[in-house]
Amino acid sequence: MKNSAKGNMYEATLEETRELFAPYLEGAPSGVVCVVAARTLGDQARGALESSAAALGYGRSCCMYATLRPVHAEDDAALDSQALFLLMEGLDPLVVVAADAEAARALGGAYRQDVPVDAPCRLFGRDAVAFASFEGMLDDPQSKQTAWALLKKLPRFGER
């Protein structure tokens, strides 16, 4: 454990998780909102998610992005169910967003439950939403509104 005397046990666990899974993570160190995707999301999708999180009261820079494959690697060393569960529980986000169907399936396997696509659900006490393809929904105004409607099913910060 790296310098655990500087903070509480939750901060130490978060730091260890970020170090252990660094190749799979990008974004806010706090990880209040964890967005899981099969591959790295583009700038437009990240911007939309950051704006949505801010509108829900979580802040503008609160999203931790977890990919199922290493962010800056050429190989396809995907996280297995056990590793994804460990990553998610180590980050301990308030809410979870599965950005695509593959991420929803992976989270379902990790938590041994159904994670319905284009619907809200709960993951180990956390509110979550899952998309078939969040990035694909940003292509037209109607789909953007549908995506925002689903994101609004997450609780506003402080509601739970």
PDB file of C-alpha atoms in Angstrom:
ATOM      1  CA  MET A   1       0.000   0.000   0.000  1.00  0.00           C
ATOM      2  CA  LYS A   2       1.437   3.305  -1.079  1.00  0.00           C
ATOM      3  CA  ASN A   3       1.579   6.002   1.614  1.00  0.00           C
ATOM      4  CA  SER A   4      -1.690   4.988   3.304  1.00  0.00           C
ATOM      5  CA  ALA A   5      -0.930   7.204   6.301  1.00  0.00           C
ATOM      6  CA  LYS A   6      -1.774  10.311   4.256  1.00  0.00           C
ATOM      7  CA  GLY A   7      -5.491   9.528   3.980  1.00  0.00           C
ATOM      8  CA  ASN A   8      -8.223   7.211   5.062  1.00  0.00           C
ATOM      9  CA  MET A   9      -8.622   3.582   4.033  1.00  0.00           C
ATOM     10  CA  TYR A  10     -11.028   4.482   1.201  1.00  0.00           C
ATOM     11  CA  GLU A  11      -8.489   6.833  -0.361  1.00  0.00           C
ATOM     12  CA  ALA A  12      -5.810   4.160  -0.044  1.00  0.00           C
ATOM     13  CA  THR A  13      -8.042   1.580  -1.765  1.00  0.00           C
ATOM     14  CA  LEU A  14      -8.897   4.042  -4.520  1.00  0.00           C
ATOM     15  CA  GLU A  15      -5.218   4.842  -5.070  1.00  0.00           C
ATOM     16  CA  GLU A  16      -4.286   1.159  -5.181  1.00  0.00           C
ATOM     17  CA  THR A  17      -7.081   0.426  -7.635  1.00  0.00           C
ATOM     18  CA  ARG A  18      -6.006   3.260  -9.914  1.00  0.00           C
ATOM     19  CA  GLU A  19      -2.420   1.974  -9.856  1.00  0.00           C
ATOM     20  CA  LEU A  20      -3.388  -1.663 -10.437  1.00  0.00           C
ATOM     21  CA  PHE A  21      -5.752  -0.879 -13.319  1.00  0.00           C
ATOM     22  CA  ALA A  22      -3.947   2.180 -14.729  1.00  0.00           C
ATOM     23  CA  PRO A  23      -3.839   0.801 -18.313  1.00  0.00           C
ATOM     24  CA  TYR A  24      -7.645   0.612 -18.287  1.00  0.00           C
ATOM     25  CA  LEU A  25      -8.432   3.973 -16.675  1.00  0.00           C
ATOM     26  CA  GLU A  26      -8.552   7.628 -17.660  1.00  0.00           C
ATOM     27  CA  GLY A  27     -10.280  10.655 -16.248  1.00  0.00           C
ATOM     28  CA  ALA A  28     -11.081  12.067 -12.838  1.00  0.00           C
ATOM     29  CA  PRO A  29      -9.128  10.555  -9.957  1.00  0.00           C
ATOM     30  CA  SER A  30     -12.175  10.548  -7.679  1.00  0.00           C
ATOM     31  CA  GLY A  31     -14.256   8.409 -10.024  1.00  0.00           C
ATOM     32  CA  VAL A  32     -17.602   9.617  -8.653  1.00  0.00           C
ATOM     33  CA  VAL A  33     -19.184   8.657 -11.986  1.00  0.00           C
ATOM     34  CA  CYS A  34     -17.640   5.588 -13.607  1.00  0.00           C
ATOM     35  CA  VAL A  35     -18.198   5.182 -17.340  1.00  0.00           C
ATOM     36  CA  VAL A  36     -17.385   1.705 -18.623  1.00  0.00           C
ATOM     37  CA  ALA A  37     -16.869   1.174 -22.364  1.00  0.00           C
ATOM     38  CA  ALA A  38     -15.497  -1.529 -24.620  1.00  0.00           C
ATOM     39  CA  ARG A  39     -12.950   0.939 -26.031  1.00  0.00           C
ATOM     40  CA  THR A  40     -11.902   4.514 -25.363  1.00  0.00           C
ATOM     41  CA  LEU A  41     -14.733   6.990 -25.943  1.00  0.00           C
ATOM     42  CA  GLY A  42     -14.219   9.959 -28.241  1.00  0.00           C
ATOM     43  CA  ASP A  43     -14.132  13.587 -27.169  1.00  0.00           C
ATOM     44  CA  GLN A  44     -17.748  14.269 -28.159  1.00  0.00           C
ATOM     45  CA  ALA A  45     -19.048  11.389 -26.012  1.00  0.00           C
ATOM     46  CA  ARG A  46     -16.855  12.362 -23.077  1.00  0.00           C
ATOM     47  CA  GLY A  47     -17.975  15.971 -23.334  1.00  0.00           C
ATOM     48  CA  ALA A  48     -21.624  14.927 -23.366  1.00  0.00           C
ATOM     49  CA  LEU A  49     -21.132  12.672 -20.341  1.00  0.00           C
ATOM     50  CA  GLU A  50     -19.229  15.366 -18.431  1.00  0.00           C
ATOM     51  CA  SER A  51     -21.987  17.905 -19.191  1.00  0.00           C
ATOM     52  CA  SER A  52     -24.657  15.431 -18.114  1.00  0.00           C
ATOM     53  CA  ALA A  53     -22.839  14.672 -14.867  1.00  0.00           C
ATOM     54  CA  ALA A  54     -22.531  18.410 -14.182  1.00  0.00           C
ATOM     55  CA  ALA A  55     -26.251  18.904 -14.877  1.00  0.00           C
ATOM     56  CA  LEU A  56     -27.004  16.152 -12.363  1.00  0.00           C
ATOM     57  CA  GLY A  57     -24.879  17.910  -9.749  1.00  0.00           C
ATOM     58  CA  TYR A  58     -21.827  15.608  -9.734  1.00  0.00           C
ATOM     59  CA  GLY A  59     -19.476  18.258 -11.114  1.00  0.00           C
ATOM     60  CA  ARG A  60     -17.869  18.879 -14.476  1.00  0.00           C
ATOM     61  CA  SER A  61     -14.748  16.750 -14.053  1.00  0.00           C
ATOM     62  CA  CYS A  62     -16.065  13.782 -12.126  1.00  0.00           C
ATOM     63  CA  CYS A  63     -16.028  10.954 -14.687  1.00  0.00           C
ATOM     64  CA  MET A  64     -13.569   8.090 -14.490  1.00  0.00           C
ATOM     65  CA  TYR A  65     -13.459   6.195 -17.788  1.00  0.00           C
ATOM     66  CA  ALA A  66     -12.796   2.459 -17.570  1.00  0.00           C
ATOM     67  CA  THR A  67     -12.238   0.515 -20.771  1.00  0.00           C
ATOM     68  CA  LEU A  68     -12.440  -3.240 -21.064  1.00  0.00           C
ATOM     69  CA  ARG A  69      -9.165  -3.241 -23.021  1.00  0.00           C
ATOM     70  CA  PRO A  70      -6.009  -1.265 -22.235  1.00  0.00           C
ATOM     71  CA  VAL A  71      -6.316   2.387 -23.235  1.00  0.00           C
ATOM     72  CA  HIS A  72      -2.864   2.830 -24.790  1.00  0.00           C
ATOM     73  CA  ALA A  73      -2.080  -0.691 -25.974  1.00  0.00           C
ATOM     74  CA  GLU A  74      -2.326  -2.559 -29.231  1.00  0.00           C
ATOM     75  CA  ASP A  75      -3.315  -5.908 -27.727  1.00  0.00           C
ATOM     76  CA  ASP A  76      -6.809  -7.010 -26.768  1.00  0.00           C
ATOM     77  CA  ALA A  77      -6.090  -8.037 -23.158  1.00  0.00           C
ATOM     78  CA  ALA A  78      -9.663  -7.480 -21.977  1.00  0.00           C
ATOM     79  CA  LEU A  79     -10.601  -7.391 -18.320  1.00  0.00           C
ATOM     80  CA  ASP A  80     -12.325 -10.586 -17.229  1.00  0.00           C
ATOM     81  CA  SER A  81     -15.385 -10.553 -14.968  1.00  0.00           C
ATOM     82  CA  GLN A  82     -13.404 -10.950 -11.762  1.00  0.00           C
ATOM     83  CA  ALA A  83     -10.984  -8.137 -12.653  1.00  0.00           C
ATOM     84  CA  LEU A  84     -13.822  -5.823 -13.691  1.00  0.00           C
ATOM     85  CA  PHE A  85     -15.602  -6.483 -10.395  1.00  0.00           C
ATOM     86  CA  LEU A  86     -12.404  -5.727  -8.463  1.00  0.00           C
ATOM     87  CA  LEU A  87     -11.862  -2.543 -10.469  1.00  0.00           C
ATOM     88  CA  MET A  88     -15.424  -1.317  -9.909  1.00  0.00           C
ATOM     89  CA  GLU A  89     -15.471  -2.091  -6.204  1.00  0.00           C
ATOM     90  CA  GLY A  90     -12.056  -0.489  -5.755  1.00  0.00           C
ATOM     91  CA  LEU A  91     -13.208   2.689  -7.496  1.00  0.00           C
ATOM     92  CA  ASP A  92     -16.506   2.579  -5.586  1.00  0.00           C
ATOM     93  CA  PRO A  93     -18.304   5.132  -7.791  1.00  0.00           C
ATOM     94  CA  LEU A  94     -21.628   6.678  -6.850  1.00  0.00           C
ATOM     95  CA  VAL A  95     -23.104   5.911 -10.284  1.00  0.00           C
ATOM     96  CA  VAL A  96     -22.149   3.738 -13.250  1.00  0.00           C
ATOM     97  CA  VAL A  97     -22.710   4.272 -16.972  1.00  0.00           C
ATOM     98  CA  ALA A  98     -22.210   1.414 -19.425  1.00  0.00           C
ATOM     99  CA  ALA A  99     -21.492   3.255 -22.677  1.00  0.00           C
ATOM    100  CA  ASP A 100     -22.125   0.294 -24.969  1.00  0.00           C
ATOM    101  CA  ALA A 101     -23.688  -3.153 -25.094  1.00  0.00           C
ATOM    102  CA  GLU A 102     -20.357  -4.924 -24.622  1.00  0.00           C
ATOM    103  CA  ALA A 103     -19.722  -2.962 -21.414  1.00  0.00           C
ATOM    104  CA  ALA A 104     -23.256  -3.752 -20.212  1.00  0.00           C
ATOM    105  CA  ARG A 105     -22.652  -7.484 -20.813  1.00  0.00           C
ATOM    106  CA  ALA A 106     -19.285  -7.310 -19.036  1.00  0.00           C
ATOM    107  CA  LEU A 107     -20.790  -5.542 -16.025  1.00  0.00           C
ATOM    108  CA  GLY A 108     -23.584  -8.107 -15.980  1.00  0.00           C
ATOM    109  CA  GLY A 109     -20.999 -10.879 -15.882  1.00  0.00           C
ATOM    110  CA  ALA A 110     -18.963  -9.137 -13.200  1.00  0.00           C
ATOM    111  CA  TYR A 111     -21.992  -8.574 -10.969  1.00  0.00           C
ATOM    112  CA  ARG A 112     -23.801 -11.779 -11.958  1.00  0.00           C
ATOM    113  CA  GLN A 113     -26.979  -9.971 -12.884  1.00  0.00           C
ATOM    114  CA  ASP A 114     -28.789  -8.640 -15.907  1.00  0.00           C
ATOM    115  CA  VAL A 115     -27.703  -5.156 -16.977  1.00  0.00           C
ATOM    116  CA  PRO A 116     -30.427  -4.119 -19.411  1.00  0.00           C
ATOM    117  CA  VAL A 117     -29.379  -1.999 -22.386  1.00  0.00           C
ATOM    118  CA  ASP A 118     -31.040   1.410 -22.794  1.00  0.00           C
ATOM    119  CA  ALA A 119     -32.447   1.154 -19.289  1.00  0.00           C
ATOM    120  CA  PRO A 120     -31.555   1.995 -15.704  1.00  0.00           C
ATOM    121  CA  CYS A 121     -30.628  -0.661 -13.142  1.00  0.00           C
ATOM    122  CA  ARG A 122     -28.794  -1.095  -9.843  1.00  0.00           C
ATOM    123  CA  LEU A 123     -25.314  -2.622  -9.427  1.00  0.00           C
ATOM    124  CA  PHE A 124     -24.447  -3.586  -5.867  1.00  0.00           C
ATOM    125  CA  GLY A 125     -26.452  -0.676  -4.512  1.00  0.00           C
ATOM    126  CA  ARG A 126     -25.297   1.809  -7.159  1.00  0.00           C
ATOM    127  CA  ASP A 127     -27.555   3.456  -9.685  1.00  0.00           C
ATOM    128  CA  ALA A 128     -26.549   2.623 -13.241  1.00  0.00           C
ATOM    129  CA  VAL A 129     -27.653   3.111 -16.825  1.00  0.00           C
ATOM    130  CA  ALA A 130     -26.563   1.150 -19.871  1.00  0.00           C
ATOM    131  CA  PHE A 131     -26.602   2.127 -23.531  1.00  0.00           C
ATOM    132  CA  ALA A 132     -26.430   0.003 -26.659  1.00  0.00           C
ATOM    133  CA  SER A 133     -24.096   2.695 -28.037  1.00  0.00           C
ATOM    134  CA  PHE A 134     -23.865   6.070 -26.318  1.00  0.00           C
ATOM    135  CA  GLU A 135     -21.518   7.400 -29.009  1.00  0.00           C
ATOM    136  CA  GLY A 136     -23.926   6.310 -31.728  1.00  0.00           C
ATOM    137  CA  MET A 137     -26.765   8.198 -30.045  1.00  0.00           C
ATOM    138  CA  LEU A 138     -24.932  11.504 -30.418  1.00  0.00           C
ATOM    139  CA  ASP A 139     -25.349  11.455 -34.212  1.00  0.00           C
ATOM    140  CA  ASP A 140     -28.838  12.972 -34.307  1.00  0.00           C
ATOM    141  CA  PRO A 141     -30.904  15.303 -32.091  1.00  0.00           C
ATOM    142  CA  GLN A 142     -33.660  12.770 -31.323  1.00  0.00           C
ATOM    143  CA  SER A 143     -31.170  10.129 -30.157  1.00  0.00           C
ATOM    144  CA  LYS A 144     -29.356  12.752 -28.052  1.00  0.00           C
ATOM    145  CA  GLN A 145     -32.642  13.524 -26.303  1.00  0.00           C
ATOM    146  CA  THR A 146     -33.209   9.804 -25.715  1.00  0.00           C
ATOM    147  CA  ALA A 147     -29.715   9.476 -24.217  1.00  0.00           C
ATOM    148  CA  TRP A 148     -30.266  12.501 -21.966  1.00  0.00           C
ATOM    149  CA  ALA A 149     -33.634  11.072 -20.837  1.00  0.00           C
ATOM    150  CA  LEU A 150     -31.875   7.872 -19.783  1.00  0.00           C
ATOM    151  CA  LEU A 151     -29.078   9.732 -18.009  1.00  0.00           C
ATOM    152  CA  LYS A 152     -31.706  11.731 -16.097  1.00  0.00           C
ATOM    153  CA  LYS A 153     -32.848   8.446 -14.531  1.00  0.00           C
ATOM    154  CA  LEU A 154     -29.652   8.598 -12.465  1.00  0.00           C
ATOM    155  CA  PRO A 155     -30.211  10.381  -9.172  1.00  0.00           C
ATOM    156  CA  ARG A 156     -29.152  13.990  -8.811  1.00  0.00           C
ATOM    157  CA  PHE A 157     -26.135  14.325  -6.542  1.00  0.00           C
ATOM    158  CA  GLY A 158     -27.255  14.099  -2.924  1.00  0.00           C
ATOM    159  CA  GLU A 159     -30.603  12.422  -3.631  1.00  0.00           C
ATOM    160  CA  ARG A 160     -29.523   8.998  -2.311  1.00  0.00           C
TER     161      ARG A 160
END
